[in-house]
Amino acid sequence: METDRFVKFNALRTAFAFPNLDEHDKVAEVIYDKQTKRACSMKVDYNQPFEGFTNDLDGGIPFWPVYASEGKMYQMLDATDFISYAEKSNSPKMKEAAAKLTEESNPVLIVVTLK
């Protein structure tokens, strides 16, 4: 996935090169910043339901985009998962959105506007 500034890709660590690596760590999610010409892999917090960018704006769940277009990034979640994660999060906006959902509200599309 690529935006004007970033490229997101997966890097595979093989068992040949890293024989003692835990199964969870064999694929690294990497972000390359075109402006700084630096790449870094996402730090995984196994206490979170999944990996992603930390939501330091309002304490919502991590965000990991699967698509980007025209200054926006997108992630889809199952409605049941979104409702469950909202209950555990500190995000008032996420709790408000979850209150309007049912188990049939699939999929939930999370949209982030890049600034």
PDB file of C-alpha atoms in Angstrom:
ATOM      1  CA  MET A   1       0.000   0.000   0.000  1.00  0.00           C
ATOM      2  CA  GLU A   2       1.322   3.442  -0.845  1.00  0.00           C
ATOM      3  CA  THR A   3       0.386   7.040  -0.093  1.00  0.00           C
ATOM      4  CA  ASP A   4       2.118  10.271  -1.128  1.00  0.00           C
ATOM      5  CA  ARG A   5       4.427   9.947   1.876  1.00  0.00           C
ATOM      6  CA  PHE A   6       4.434   6.307   3.032  1.00  0.00           C
ATOM      7  CA  VAL A   7       4.802   2.776   1.699  1.00  0.00           C
ATOM      8  CA  LYS A   8       3.501  -0.166   3.762  1.00  0.00           C
ATOM      9  CA  PHE A   9       4.783  -3.641   2.998  1.00  0.00           C
ATOM     10  CA  ASN A  10       5.511  -7.016   4.605  1.00  0.00           C
ATOM     11  CA  ALA A  11       9.013  -8.356   5.179  1.00  0.00           C
ATOM     12  CA  LEU A  12       9.354 -12.107   5.642  1.00  0.00           C
ATOM     13  CA  ARG A  13      11.935 -13.449   8.077  1.00  0.00           C
ATOM     14  CA  THR A  14      12.760 -16.992   7.017  1.00  0.00           C
ATOM     15  CA  ALA A  15      13.371 -19.914   9.366  1.00  0.00           C
ATOM     16  CA  PHE A  16      16.742 -20.398   7.661  1.00  0.00           C
ATOM     17  CA  ALA A  17      17.977 -16.931   8.653  1.00  0.00           C
ATOM     18  CA  PHE A  18      16.072 -16.769  11.980  1.00  0.00           C
ATOM     19  CA  PRO A  19      15.666 -20.379  13.217  1.00  0.00           C
ATOM     20  CA  ASN A  20      14.560 -19.448  16.774  1.00  0.00           C
ATOM     21  CA  LEU A  21      12.024 -16.802  15.793  1.00  0.00           C
ATOM     22  CA  ASP A  22       8.525 -17.080  17.249  1.00  0.00           C
ATOM     23  CA  GLU A  23       5.819 -17.834  14.674  1.00  0.00           C
ATOM     24  CA  HIS A  24       4.171 -14.422  15.316  1.00  0.00           C
ATOM     25  CA  ASP A  25       7.371 -12.593  14.378  1.00  0.00           C
ATOM     26  CA  LYS A  26       8.096 -14.226  11.009  1.00  0.00           C
ATOM     27  CA  VAL A  27       6.266 -11.520   9.068  1.00  0.00           C
ATOM     28  CA  ALA A  28       7.104  -7.917   9.884  1.00  0.00           C
ATOM     29  CA  GLU A  29       4.814  -5.079   8.877  1.00  0.00           C
ATOM     30  CA  VAL A  30       7.090  -2.287   7.635  1.00  0.00           C
ATOM     31  CA  ILE A  31       6.431   1.393   6.993  1.00  0.00           C
ATOM     32  CA  TYR A  32       8.793   3.353   4.750  1.00  0.00           C
ATOM     33  CA  ASP A  33       8.713   7.163   5.060  1.00  0.00           C
ATOM     34  CA  LYS A  34       9.593   8.724   1.707  1.00  0.00           C
ATOM     35  CA  GLN A  35      10.438  12.106   3.265  1.00  0.00           C
ATOM     36  CA  THR A  36      12.915  10.849   5.851  1.00  0.00           C
ATOM     37  CA  LYS A  37      13.993   7.841   3.748  1.00  0.00           C
ATOM     38  CA  ARG A  38      13.664   5.618   6.824  1.00  0.00           C
ATOM     39  CA  ALA A  39      11.840   2.359   7.369  1.00  0.00           C
ATOM     40  CA  CYS A  40      10.644   0.847  10.608  1.00  0.00           C
ATOM     41  CA  SER A  41       8.666  -2.222  11.525  1.00  0.00           C
ATOM     42  CA  MET A  42       5.551  -2.088  13.650  1.00  0.00           C
ATOM     43  CA  LYS A  43       6.139  -2.932  17.300  1.00  0.00           C
ATOM     44  CA  VAL A  44       3.710  -5.668  18.280  1.00  0.00           C
ATOM     45  CA  ASP A  45       1.837  -5.413  21.584  1.00  0.00           C
ATOM     46  CA  TYR A  46       0.441  -8.889  22.247  1.00  0.00           C
ATOM     47  CA  ASN A  47      -2.021  -7.400  24.783  1.00  0.00           C
ATOM     48  CA  GLN A  48      -3.869  -5.689  21.922  1.00  0.00           C
ATOM     49  CA  PRO A  49      -6.361  -7.573  19.728  1.00  0.00           C
ATOM     50  CA  PHE A  50      -4.177  -6.882  16.676  1.00  0.00           C
ATOM     51  CA  GLU A  51      -1.216  -4.794  15.671  1.00  0.00           C
ATOM     52  CA  GLY A  52      -1.383  -1.343  14.190  1.00  0.00           C
ATOM     53  CA  PHE A  53      -0.682   2.320  14.705  1.00  0.00           C
ATOM     54  CA  THR A  54      -1.326   3.379  18.288  1.00  0.00           C
ATOM     55  CA  ASN A  55      -4.392   5.568  18.595  1.00  0.00           C
ATOM     56  CA  ASP A  56      -2.910   8.320  20.736  1.00  0.00           C
ATOM     57  CA  LEU A  57      -5.733  10.742  19.891  1.00  0.00           C
ATOM     58  CA  ASP A  58      -8.504   9.212  21.984  1.00  0.00           C
ATOM     59  CA  GLY A  59      -7.386   5.751  23.139  1.00  0.00           C
ATOM     60  CA  GLY A  60      -9.173   3.685  20.522  1.00  0.00           C
ATOM     61  CA  ILE A  61      -7.915   0.387  19.147  1.00  0.00           C
ATOM     62  CA  PRO A  62      -4.793   0.224  16.981  1.00  0.00           C
ATOM     63  CA  PHE A  63      -5.380   1.101  13.328  1.00  0.00           C
ATOM     64  CA  TRP A  64      -3.830  -0.929  10.519  1.00  0.00           C
ATOM     65  CA  PRO A  65      -4.849   0.216   7.048  1.00  0.00           C
ATOM     66  CA  VAL A  66      -5.502  -2.268   4.284  1.00  0.00           C
ATOM     67  CA  TYR A  67      -6.078   0.343   1.572  1.00  0.00           C
ATOM     68  CA  ALA A  68      -5.208   3.990   0.939  1.00  0.00           C
ATOM     69  CA  SER A  69      -6.592   6.420  -1.613  1.00  0.00           C
ATOM     70  CA  GLU A  70      -6.903  10.192  -2.010  1.00  0.00           C
ATOM     71  CA  GLY A  71      -5.560  11.101   1.434  1.00  0.00           C
ATOM     72  CA  LYS A  72      -7.537   8.477   3.360  1.00  0.00           C
ATOM     73  CA  MET A  73      -6.643   5.064   4.793  1.00  0.00           C
ATOM     74  CA  TYR A  74      -9.166   2.274   5.347  1.00  0.00           C
ATOM     75  CA  GLN A  75      -9.551  -0.743   7.623  1.00  0.00           C
ATOM     76  CA  MET A  76     -12.486  -3.151   7.848  1.00  0.00           C
ATOM     77  CA  LEU A  77     -13.626  -4.995  10.970  1.00  0.00           C
ATOM     78  CA  ASP A  78     -16.407  -7.392  11.737  1.00  0.00           C
ATOM     79  CA  ALA A  79     -19.197  -5.533  13.592  1.00  0.00           C
ATOM     80  CA  THR A  80     -19.099  -7.974  16.505  1.00  0.00           C
ATOM     81  CA  ASP A  81     -15.348  -7.410  16.889  1.00  0.00           C
ATOM     82  CA  PHE A  82     -15.740  -3.626  16.645  1.00  0.00           C
ATOM     83  CA  ILE A  83     -18.406  -3.633  19.372  1.00  0.00           C
ATOM     84  CA  SER A  84     -16.254  -5.843  21.600  1.00  0.00           C
ATOM     85  CA  TYR A  85     -13.121  -3.716  21.086  1.00  0.00           C
ATOM     86  CA  ALA A  86     -15.110  -0.524  21.729  1.00  0.00           C
ATOM     87  CA  GLU A  87     -16.201  -1.830  25.135  1.00  0.00           C
ATOM     88  CA  LYS A  88     -12.534  -2.306  26.087  1.00  0.00           C
ATOM     89  CA  SER A  89     -11.250   0.950  24.593  1.00  0.00           C
ATOM     90  CA  ASN A  90     -11.007   4.408  26.134  1.00  0.00           C
ATOM     91  CA  SER A  91     -12.351   6.092  23.005  1.00  0.00           C
ATOM     92  CA  PRO A  92     -15.663   7.958  23.415  1.00  0.00           C
ATOM     93  CA  LYS A  93     -16.020   8.179  19.608  1.00  0.00           C
ATOM     94  CA  MET A  94     -15.526   4.457  19.210  1.00  0.00           C
ATOM     95  CA  LYS A  95     -18.065   3.710  21.966  1.00  0.00           C
ATOM     96  CA  GLU A  96     -20.551   6.101  20.324  1.00  0.00           C
ATOM     97  CA  ALA A  97     -20.136   4.414  16.924  1.00  0.00           C
ATOM     98  CA  ALA A  98     -20.436   0.932  18.460  1.00  0.00           C
ATOM     99  CA  ALA A  99     -23.701   1.887  20.181  1.00  0.00           C
ATOM    100  CA  LYS A 100     -25.265   2.404  16.725  1.00  0.00           C
ATOM    101  CA  LEU A 101     -24.170  -1.015  15.418  1.00  0.00           C
ATOM    102  CA  THR A 102     -25.713  -4.456  15.506  1.00  0.00           C
ATOM    103  CA  GLU A 103     -24.156  -7.829  14.734  1.00  0.00           C
ATOM    104  CA  GLU A 104     -25.589  -7.419  11.226  1.00  0.00           C
ATOM    105  CA  SER A 105     -23.763  -4.118  10.560  1.00  0.00           C
ATOM    106  CA  ASN A 106     -21.001  -5.789   8.567  1.00  0.00           C
ATOM    107  CA  PRO A 107     -18.432  -4.808   7.670  1.00  0.00           C
ATOM    108  CA  VAL A 108     -17.498  -1.786   9.753  1.00  0.00           C
ATOM    109  CA  LEU A 109     -15.316   0.506   7.670  1.00  0.00           C
ATOM    110  CA  ILE A 110     -12.840   2.623   9.641  1.00  0.00           C
ATOM    111  CA  VAL A 111     -11.623   5.672   7.703  1.00  0.00           C
ATOM    112  CA  VAL A 112      -8.644   7.782   8.732  1.00  0.00           C
ATOM    113  CA  THR A 113      -7.924  11.088   7.006  1.00  0.00           C
ATOM    114  CA  LEU A 114      -4.218  11.780   6.524  1.00  0.00           C
ATOM    115  CA  LYS A 115      -2.952  15.232   7.450  1.00  0.00           C
TER     116      LYS A 115
END
